Every structure is written in structure tokens, then in C-alpha cells.
Amino acid sequence: DIQMTQSPSTLSASIGDRVTITCRASQSISSWLAWYQQKPGKAPKLLIYKASSLESGVPSRFSGSGSGTEFTLTISSLQSDDFATYYCQQYNSYVWTFGQGTKVDI
Amino acid sequence: EVQLVQSGAEVKKPGESLRISCEGSGYSFISYWINWVRQMPGKGLEWMVRIDPSNSNTDYSPSFQGHVTVSADKSITTAYLQWSSLETSDTAIYYCARAYSSSSAIDYWGQGTLVTVSS
């Protein structure tokens, strides 16, 4: 299976901060990467697909970049609604795998 | 409006069987794969299995193959995940989620079903 490693595991930030989360794949996944946001007690929500495509309805402060094995999710100006856990997920191979998650807190 | 509505929370004993459901509405049920994702208490997301409701083709993660069974009834736009013999380690929230194909991201998720297995 393709292993996905996110860093950091926890990130403390303030409103207005620029936040970057990194996701590394154990082998090349081209651009077949998605980012999800999950709040406590809720289902995950799709933010970014195909590494850099913004899902409809998602604020433009979210952006994704990368290809191959290195990817980043950037929040340009952190808002109160953004405190959550973020997961990357590869869908290059038939067995999908998620990163372990990055919790963004105050 | 696309919706995936899952069955309610379950409390079971080890060794018991269980089937949970996921009803899709607001879209063409046979046009999207249904995936099941596990989230153990306080942990991350694990992809388990996907099913194509149009023909019931399935792909299982090796980690879950043989322990769970997925099925779908397209006539009632519902997918199922079942266990024949639960273990305490099956305690988790299970999400169903749709994706257009095995090469597409998940775009809609169900609300999750909490399964608690305890003696």
C-alpha cells in the first residue's frame, strides 16, 4: 500500500495566520490527491481534489499544490471556522490511503 | 440535494452479526461508487472497501478483506456493510461516501454510524 505521511501532526495557529500542511507519499501518485477537513463529531468534507482543484463552495483561502510525492495544503488567512483536523488521501492506487491527520488548533 | 443517510448507532456483543446501511438520494445511485471508511475512536480515516452499485463489483482493502462484506441494492438505492462475527476492535464510526470512480475523490459523505462492540 502507498503510505501517506502528514506533517505536522498538530499545528497551533492564530486567526489571520498563513498555515501550510505537508503530505508525502511513499511513491509517486501523480496528482491523485485530495484534502479533507473534519470537525469534531462530523463527517469529513472535501476541500481539494486532484492536488490543486478547489471543490465547489470551498473558500478561496484554501489552496493545494504539488505532484508526485510532495503535496501541500495552504490556508492563506486562517479563520475561526478553519480550526479542525485535515487529512490528505491518495487515490492513485486501487487501495486508497489517508494521511494520519493534522489538527489545527488555537 | 445529494444525501447519504446512514442507519443509526448500534451496540453489539463480540461474536454477533451486524449490517449497517447507507441510502443515497438526490443523484443517480448507479453512477457513483459507494465507499466505506472506518474511524476508530480518536483516530484517523481508513478506507475499507468500495462497491459499484450498477453491477456490484467490489474492491476491498487487504486489511479488511474477509472480515466485512459490502453489498448494494440499486432498486432501493442502498448500500450495506456487514459483519458475521464482530470483535471489540470493530468499535468505530463507519462512514459511507460516494466517489465517481476509483480514480475520483470522495465528494459526499454520510453522517456516520457508530458501532460499539462490548461484552
PDB file of C-alpha atoms in Angstrom:
ATOM      1  CA  ASP A   1       0.000   0.000   0.000  1.00  0.00           C
ATOM      2  CA  ILE A   2       1.030   3.594  -0.570  1.00  0.00           C
ATOM      3  CA  GLN A   3       1.850   5.275   2.735  1.00  0.00           C
ATOM      4  CA  MET A   4       0.813   8.895   3.274  1.00  0.00           C
ATOM      5  CA  THR A   5       2.661  10.939   5.885  1.00  0.00           C
ATOM      6  CA  GLN A   6       1.430  14.332   7.028  1.00  0.00           C
ATOM      7  CA  SER A   7       3.354  16.962   8.934  1.00  0.00           C
ATOM      8  CA  PRO A   8       2.968  18.394  11.403  1.00  0.00           C
ATOM      9  CA  SER A   9       0.568  16.238  13.421  1.00  0.00           C
ATOM     10  CA  THR A  10      -0.591  19.269  15.375  1.00  0.00           C
ATOM     11  CA  LEU A  11      -0.347  22.907  14.450  1.00  0.00           C
ATOM     12  CA  SER A  12      -1.101  25.819  16.738  1.00  0.00           C
ATOM     13  CA  ALA A  13      -2.060  28.986  14.922  1.00  0.00           C
ATOM     14  CA  SER A  14      -3.917  32.273  15.284  1.00  0.00           C
ATOM     15  CA  ILE A  15      -6.659  33.936  13.285  1.00  0.00           C
ATOM     16  CA  GLY A  16      -5.172  35.508  10.187  1.00  0.00           C
ATOM     17  CA  ASP A  17      -2.119  33.224  10.083  1.00  0.00           C
ATOM     18  CA  ARG A  18      -0.933  31.578   6.893  1.00  0.00           C
ATOM     19  CA  VAL A  19      -0.947  27.836   7.502  1.00  0.00           C
ATOM     20  CA  THR A  20       0.762  25.112   5.482  1.00  0.00           C
ATOM     21  CA  ILE A  21       0.322  21.372   5.901  1.00  0.00           C
ATOM     22  CA  THR A  22       2.550  18.892   4.083  1.00  0.00           C
ATOM     23  CA  CYS A  23       1.672  15.429   2.827  1.00  0.00           C
ATOM     24  CA  ARG A  24       4.255  12.987   1.467  1.00  0.00           C
ATOM     25  CA  ALA A  25       3.508   9.788  -0.443  1.00  0.00           C
ATOM     26  CA  SER A  26       5.747   6.727  -0.245  1.00  0.00           C
ATOM     27  CA  GLN A  27       5.715   6.533  -4.054  1.00  0.00           C
ATOM     28  CA  SER A  28       4.568   8.742  -6.866  1.00  0.00           C
ATOM     29  CA  ILE A  29       0.819   9.310  -7.027  1.00  0.00           C
ATOM     30  CA  SER A  30       0.922  11.873  -9.855  1.00  0.00           C
ATOM     31  CA  SER A  31      -1.759  14.404  -8.857  1.00  0.00           C
ATOM     32  CA  TRP A  32      -4.278  11.920  -7.461  1.00  0.00           C
ATOM     33  CA  LEU A  33      -4.518  13.559  -4.075  1.00  0.00           C
ATOM     34  CA  ALA A  34      -7.397  15.018  -2.104  1.00  0.00           C
ATOM     35  CA  TRP A  35      -7.598  17.091   1.064  1.00  0.00           C
ATOM     36  CA  TYR A  36     -10.449  16.847   3.571  1.00  0.00           C
ATOM     37  CA  GLN A  37     -11.440  18.861   6.608  1.00  0.00           C
ATOM     38  CA  GLN A  38     -13.053  17.163   9.584  1.00  0.00           C
ATOM     39  CA  LYS A  39     -14.584  18.871  12.590  1.00  0.00           C
ATOM     40  CA  PRO A  40     -15.363  17.002  15.840  1.00  0.00           C
ATOM     41  CA  GLY A  41     -18.417  14.785  15.553  1.00  0.00           C
ATOM     42  CA  LYS A  42     -18.812  15.496  11.846  1.00  0.00           C
ATOM     43  CA  ALA A  43     -18.076  13.699   8.615  1.00  0.00           C
ATOM     44  CA  PRO A  44     -15.085  14.830   6.574  1.00  0.00           C
ATOM     45  CA  LYS A  45     -15.610  17.462   3.887  1.00  0.00           C
ATOM     46  CA  LEU A  46     -13.796  17.601   0.555  1.00  0.00           C
ATOM     47  CA  LEU A  47     -11.666  20.727   0.097  1.00  0.00           C
ATOM     48  CA  ILE A  48      -9.240  19.969  -2.731  1.00  0.00           C
ATOM     49  CA  TYR A  49      -9.120  17.243  -5.367  1.00  0.00           C
ATOM     50  CA  LYS A  50      -6.531  16.335  -7.968  1.00  0.00           C
ATOM     51  CA  ALA A  51      -3.927  18.049  -5.786  1.00  0.00           C
ATOM     52  CA  SER A  52      -4.878  21.627  -6.633  1.00  0.00           C
ATOM     53  CA  SER A  53      -8.522  21.815  -7.764  1.00  0.00           C
ATOM     54  CA  LEU A  54     -10.789  23.651  -5.332  1.00  0.00           C
ATOM     55  CA  GLU A  55     -14.077  21.895  -4.638  1.00  0.00           C
ATOM     56  CA  SER A  56     -17.149  23.971  -5.399  1.00  0.00           C
ATOM     57  CA  GLY A  57     -18.241  26.084  -2.454  1.00  0.00           C
ATOM     58  CA  VAL A  58     -14.910  25.910  -0.637  1.00  0.00           C
ATOM     59  CA  PRO A  59     -13.448  29.326   0.257  1.00  0.00           C
ATOM     60  CA  SER A  60     -10.607  30.518  -1.932  1.00  0.00           C
ATOM     61  CA  ARG A  61      -8.295  30.892   1.082  1.00  0.00           C
ATOM     62  CA  PHE A  62      -7.737  27.135   0.725  1.00  0.00           C
ATOM     63  CA  SER A  63      -5.286  26.017  -1.934  1.00  0.00           C
ATOM     64  CA  GLY A  64      -3.378  22.861  -2.781  1.00  0.00           C
ATOM     65  CA  SER A  65      -0.190  22.227  -4.680  1.00  0.00           C
ATOM     66  CA  GLY A  66       2.290  19.506  -5.524  1.00  0.00           C
ATOM     67  CA  SER A  67       2.644  16.397  -7.606  1.00  0.00           C
ATOM     68  CA  GLY A  68       4.496  13.106  -7.463  1.00  0.00           C
ATOM     69  CA  THR A  69       5.257  12.553  -3.780  1.00  0.00           C
ATOM     70  CA  GLU A  70       5.122  16.012  -2.159  1.00  0.00           C
ATOM     71  CA  PHE A  71       1.954  17.982  -1.589  1.00  0.00           C
ATOM     72  CA  THR A  72       0.847  20.967   0.449  1.00  0.00           C
ATOM     73  CA  LEU A  73      -2.422  22.407   1.675  1.00  0.00           C
ATOM     74  CA  THR A  74      -2.290  26.133   2.401  1.00  0.00           C
ATOM     75  CA  ILE A  75      -4.803  28.274   4.228  1.00  0.00           C
ATOM     76  CA  SER A  76      -3.889  31.835   3.299  1.00  0.00           C
ATOM     77  CA  SER A  77      -5.561  33.550   6.252  1.00  0.00           C
ATOM     78  CA  LEU A  78      -6.849  31.286   8.990  1.00  0.00           C
ATOM     79  CA  GLN A  79     -10.423  31.893  10.085  1.00  0.00           C
ATOM     80  CA  SER A  80     -12.195  30.672  13.224  1.00  0.00           C
ATOM     81  CA  ASP A  81     -14.160  28.161  11.147  1.00  0.00           C
ATOM     82  CA  ASP A  82     -10.919  26.523   9.987  1.00  0.00           C
ATOM     83  CA  PHE A  83      -9.922  25.010  13.329  1.00  0.00           C
ATOM     84  CA  ALA A  84     -10.294  21.332  12.501  1.00  0.00           C
ATOM     85  CA  THR A  85      -8.342  18.239  11.516  1.00  0.00           C
ATOM     86  CA  TYR A  86      -7.131  17.940   7.934  1.00  0.00           C
ATOM     87  CA  TYR A  87      -6.445  14.713   6.057  1.00  0.00           C
ATOM     88  CA  CYS A  88      -4.766  14.034   2.753  1.00  0.00           C
ATOM     89  CA  GLN A  89      -5.789  10.975   0.742  1.00  0.00           C
ATOM     90  CA  GLN A  90      -4.307   9.327  -2.318  1.00  0.00           C
ATOM     91  CA  TYR A  91      -6.500   7.701  -4.943  1.00  0.00           C
ATOM     92  CA  ASN A  92      -3.779   6.671  -7.350  1.00  0.00           C
ATOM     93  CA  SER A  93      -3.834   3.004  -6.412  1.00  0.00           C
ATOM     94  CA  TYR A  94      -6.909   0.826  -6.019  1.00  0.00           C
ATOM     95  CA  VAL A  95      -6.272   0.700  -2.270  1.00  0.00           C
ATOM     96  CA  TRP A  96      -6.862   4.240  -1.089  1.00  0.00           C
ATOM     97  CA  THR A  97      -4.911   5.534   1.885  1.00  0.00           C
ATOM     98  CA  PHE A  98      -5.185   8.586   4.122  1.00  0.00           C
ATOM     99  CA  GLY A  99      -2.577  10.542   5.994  1.00  0.00           C
ATOM    100  CA  GLN A 100      -2.737  10.376   9.778  1.00  0.00           C
ATOM    101  CA  GLY A 101      -4.238  13.849  10.019  1.00  0.00           C
ATOM    102  CA  THR A 102      -3.116  17.337  11.090  1.00  0.00           C
ATOM    103  CA  LYS A 103      -5.018  19.028  13.866  1.00  0.00           C
ATOM    104  CA  VAL A 104      -5.108  22.814  13.580  1.00  0.00           C
ATOM    105  CA  ASP A 105      -5.887  24.441  16.899  1.00  0.00           C
ATOM    106  CA  ILE A 106      -5.539  27.758  18.627  1.00  0.00           C
TER     107      ILE A 106
ATOM    108  CA  GLU B   1     -29.601  17.729  -2.929  1.00  0.00           C
ATOM    109  CA  VAL B   2     -27.206  14.808  -2.684  1.00  0.00           C
ATOM    110  CA  GLN B   3     -27.648  12.885   0.547  1.00  0.00           C
ATOM    111  CA  LEU B   4     -26.184   9.733   2.009  1.00  0.00           C
ATOM    112  CA  VAL B   5     -28.209   8.764   5.055  1.00  0.00           C
ATOM    113  CA  GLN B   6     -26.821   6.044   7.269  1.00  0.00           C
ATOM    114  CA  SER B   7     -28.549   3.788   9.769  1.00  0.00           C
ATOM    115  CA  GLY B   8     -28.384   4.535  13.470  1.00  0.00           C
ATOM    116  CA  ALA B   9     -25.899   3.670  16.168  1.00  0.00           C
ATOM    117  CA  GLU B  10     -25.516   0.047  17.167  1.00  0.00           C
ATOM    118  CA  VAL B  11     -24.362  -1.679  20.349  1.00  0.00           C
ATOM    119  CA  LYS B  12     -23.370  -5.310  19.907  1.00  0.00           C
ATOM    120  CA  LYS B  13     -21.550  -8.095  21.727  1.00  0.00           C
ATOM    121  CA  PRO B  14     -18.460  -9.851  20.386  1.00  0.00           C
ATOM    122  CA  GLY B  15     -19.383 -12.646  18.014  1.00  0.00           C
ATOM    123  CA  GLU B  16     -22.675 -11.084  16.955  1.00  0.00           C
ATOM    124  CA  SER B  17     -23.512 -10.182  13.388  1.00  0.00           C
ATOM    125  CA  LEU B  18     -24.420  -6.753  12.106  1.00  0.00           C
ATOM    126  CA  ARG B  19     -25.461  -4.975   8.933  1.00  0.00           C
ATOM    127  CA  ILE B  20     -25.437  -1.203   8.608  1.00  0.00           C
ATOM    128  CA  SER B  21     -26.907   0.732   5.715  1.00  0.00           C
ATOM    129  CA  CYS B  22     -26.382   3.825   3.597  1.00  0.00           C
ATOM    130  CA  GLU B  23     -29.226   5.208   1.482  1.00  0.00           C
ATOM    131  CA  GLY B  24     -28.355   7.538  -1.365  1.00  0.00           C
ATOM    132  CA  SER B  25     -30.690  10.164  -2.765  1.00  0.00           C
ATOM    133  CA  GLY B  26     -30.589  13.256  -4.939  1.00  0.00           C
ATOM    134  CA  TYR B  27     -28.359  11.719  -7.598  1.00  0.00           C
ATOM    135  CA  SER B  28     -28.063   8.716  -9.908  1.00  0.00           C
ATOM    136  CA  PHE B  29     -27.176   6.000  -7.397  1.00  0.00           C
ATOM    137  CA  ILE B  30     -25.753   3.663 -10.031  1.00  0.00           C
ATOM    138  CA  SER B  31     -23.390   6.308 -11.401  1.00  0.00           C
ATOM    139  CA  TYR B  32     -21.194   6.576  -8.305  1.00  0.00           C
ATOM    140  CA  TRP B  33     -19.233   4.069  -6.296  1.00  0.00           C
ATOM    141  CA  ILE B  34     -20.039   3.813  -2.600  1.00  0.00           C
ATOM    142  CA  ASN B  35     -17.048   3.568  -0.288  1.00  0.00           C
ATOM    143  CA  TRP B  36     -16.881   2.646   3.372  1.00  0.00           C
ATOM    144  CA  VAL B  37     -14.363   4.368   5.648  1.00  0.00           C
ATOM    145  CA  ARG B  38     -13.586   3.466   9.256  1.00  0.00           C
ATOM    146  CA  GLN B  39     -12.628   5.874  12.016  1.00  0.00           C
ATOM    147  CA  MET B  40     -11.678   4.243  15.287  1.00  0.00           C
ATOM    148  CA  PRO B  41     -12.122   6.322  18.462  1.00  0.00           C
ATOM    149  CA  GLY B  42      -9.798   9.310  18.389  1.00  0.00           C
ATOM    150  CA  LYS B  43      -8.015   8.020  15.286  1.00  0.00           C
ATOM    151  CA  GLY B  44      -7.737   8.781  11.590  1.00  0.00           C
ATOM    152  CA  LEU B  45      -9.565   7.619   8.490  1.00  0.00           C
ATOM    153  CA  GLU B  46      -9.122   4.165   6.933  1.00  0.00           C
ATOM    154  CA  TRP B  47     -10.554   3.189   3.569  1.00  0.00           C
ATOM    155  CA  MET B  48     -12.151  -0.252   3.736  1.00  0.00           C
ATOM    156  CA  VAL B  49     -13.993  -1.148   0.568  1.00  0.00           C
ATOM    157  CA  ARG B  50     -15.844   0.241  -2.446  1.00  0.00           C
ATOM    158  CA  ILE B  51     -18.785  -1.074  -4.448  1.00  0.00           C
ATOM    159  CA  ASP B  52     -20.153  -0.136  -7.853  1.00  0.00           C
ATOM    160  CA  PRO B  53     -23.936  -0.259  -7.325  1.00  0.00           C
ATOM    161  CA  SER B  54     -24.579  -0.691 -11.042  1.00  0.00           C
ATOM    162  CA  ASN B  55     -23.079  -4.195 -11.115  1.00  0.00           C
ATOM    163  CA  SER B  56     -21.965  -4.884  -7.505  1.00  0.00           C
ATOM    164  CA  ASN B  57     -18.278  -5.022  -8.449  1.00  0.00           C
ATOM    165  CA  THR B  58     -16.164  -4.535  -5.347  1.00  0.00           C
ATOM    166  CA  ASP B  59     -12.637  -3.654  -4.279  1.00  0.00           C
ATOM    167  CA  TYR B  60     -11.520  -4.474  -0.752  1.00  0.00           C
ATOM    168  CA  SER B  61      -8.578  -3.193   1.218  1.00  0.00           C
ATOM    169  CA  PRO B  62      -6.439  -6.208   2.151  1.00  0.00           C
ATOM    170  CA  SER B  63      -6.729  -5.034   5.760  1.00  0.00           C
ATOM    171  CA  PHE B  64     -10.477  -5.661   5.732  1.00  0.00           C
ATOM    172  CA  GLN B  65     -10.893  -8.436   3.162  1.00  0.00           C
ATOM    173  CA  GLY B  66     -12.586 -11.430   4.727  1.00  0.00           C
ATOM    174  CA  HIS B  67     -13.791  -9.537   7.793  1.00  0.00           C
ATOM    175  CA  VAL B  68     -16.537  -7.413   6.245  1.00  0.00           C
ATOM    176  CA  THR B  69     -18.861  -7.800   3.294  1.00  0.00           C
ATOM    177  CA  VAL B  70     -20.223  -4.971   1.178  1.00  0.00           C
ATOM    178  CA  SER B  71     -23.368  -5.138  -0.909  1.00  0.00           C
ATOM    179  CA  ALA B  72     -25.817  -2.825  -2.632  1.00  0.00           C
ATOM    180  CA  ASP B  73     -29.444  -2.897  -3.714  1.00  0.00           C
ATOM    181  CA  LYS B  74     -29.844  -0.440  -6.537  1.00  0.00           C
ATOM    182  CA  SER B  75     -33.626  -0.826  -6.527  1.00  0.00           C
ATOM    183  CA  ILE B  76     -33.745   0.938  -3.157  1.00  0.00           C
ATOM    184  CA  THR B  77     -30.522   2.976  -3.643  1.00  0.00           C
ATOM    185  CA  THR B  78     -28.965   1.492  -0.547  1.00  0.00           C
ATOM    186  CA  ALA B  79     -25.547   0.082   0.210  1.00  0.00           C
ATOM    187  CA  TYR B  80     -24.700  -2.168   3.133  1.00  0.00           C
ATOM    188  CA  LEU B  81     -21.693  -3.132   5.193  1.00  0.00           C
ATOM    189  CA  GLN B  82     -21.954  -6.292   7.233  1.00  0.00           C
ATOM    190  CA  TRP B  83     -20.040  -8.382   9.736  1.00  0.00           C
ATOM    191  CA  SER B  84     -20.724 -12.036  10.541  1.00  0.00           C
ATOM    192  CA  SER B  85     -18.767 -12.018  13.780  1.00  0.00           C
ATOM    193  CA  LEU B  86     -17.937  -8.729  15.440  1.00  0.00           C
ATOM    194  CA  GLU B  87     -14.846  -8.113  17.537  1.00  0.00           C
ATOM    195  CA  THR B  88     -14.262  -5.435  20.150  1.00  0.00           C
ATOM    196  CA  SER B  89     -11.728  -3.890  17.765  1.00  0.00           C
ATOM    197  CA  ASP B  90     -14.593  -3.178  15.327  1.00  0.00           C
ATOM    198  CA  THR B  91     -15.744  -0.377  17.624  1.00  0.00           C
ATOM    199  CA  ALA B  92     -15.624   2.683  15.411  1.00  0.00           C
ATOM    200  CA  ILE B  93     -17.574   5.162  13.354  1.00  0.00           C
ATOM    201  CA  TYR B  94     -18.227   3.898   9.846  1.00  0.00           C
ATOM    202  CA  TYR B  95     -18.826   6.379   7.057  1.00  0.00           C
ATOM    203  CA  CYS B  96     -20.239   5.681   3.654  1.00  0.00           C
ATOM    204  CA  ALA B  97     -19.037   8.064   0.973  1.00  0.00           C
ATOM    205  CA  ARG B  98     -19.521   8.365  -2.753  1.00  0.00           C
ATOM    206  CA  ALA B  99     -16.956   8.803  -5.499  1.00  0.00           C
ATOM    207  CA  TYR B 100     -17.486   8.887  -9.237  1.00  0.00           C
ATOM    208  CA  SER B 101     -14.887   6.185  -9.787  1.00  0.00           C
ATOM    209  CA  SER B 102     -11.881   4.556  -8.161  1.00  0.00           C
ATOM    210  CA  SER B 103      -9.875   7.435  -9.659  1.00  0.00           C
ATOM    211  CA  SER B 104     -12.008  10.180  -8.164  1.00  0.00           C
ATOM    212  CA  ALA B 105     -12.016  11.876  -4.805  1.00  0.00           C
ATOM    213  CA  ILE B 106     -14.849  11.342  -2.361  1.00  0.00           C
ATOM    214  CA  ASP B 107     -17.239  14.260  -2.775  1.00  0.00           C
ATOM    215  CA  TYR B 108     -20.085  13.398  -0.376  1.00  0.00           C
ATOM    216  CA  TRP B 109     -20.090  11.581   2.934  1.00  0.00           C
ATOM    217  CA  GLY B 110     -22.806  10.057   5.069  1.00  0.00           C
ATOM    218  CA  GLN B 111     -23.211  11.231   8.643  1.00  0.00           C
ATOM    219  CA  GLY B 112     -21.521   8.126  10.047  1.00  0.00           C
ATOM    220  CA  THR B 113     -22.736   5.112  12.029  1.00  0.00           C
ATOM    221  CA  LEU B 114     -21.224   4.459  15.447  1.00  0.00           C
ATOM    222  CA  VAL B 115     -20.747   0.764  16.110  1.00  0.00           C
ATOM    223  CA  THR B 116     -19.869  -0.214  19.664  1.00  0.00           C
ATOM    224  CA  VAL B 117     -18.826  -3.798  20.351  1.00  0.00           C
ATOM    225  CA  SER B 118     -18.533  -4.656  24.019  1.00  0.00           C
ATOM    226  CA  SER B 119     -19.179  -7.628  26.234  1.00  0.00           C
TER     227      SER B 119
END
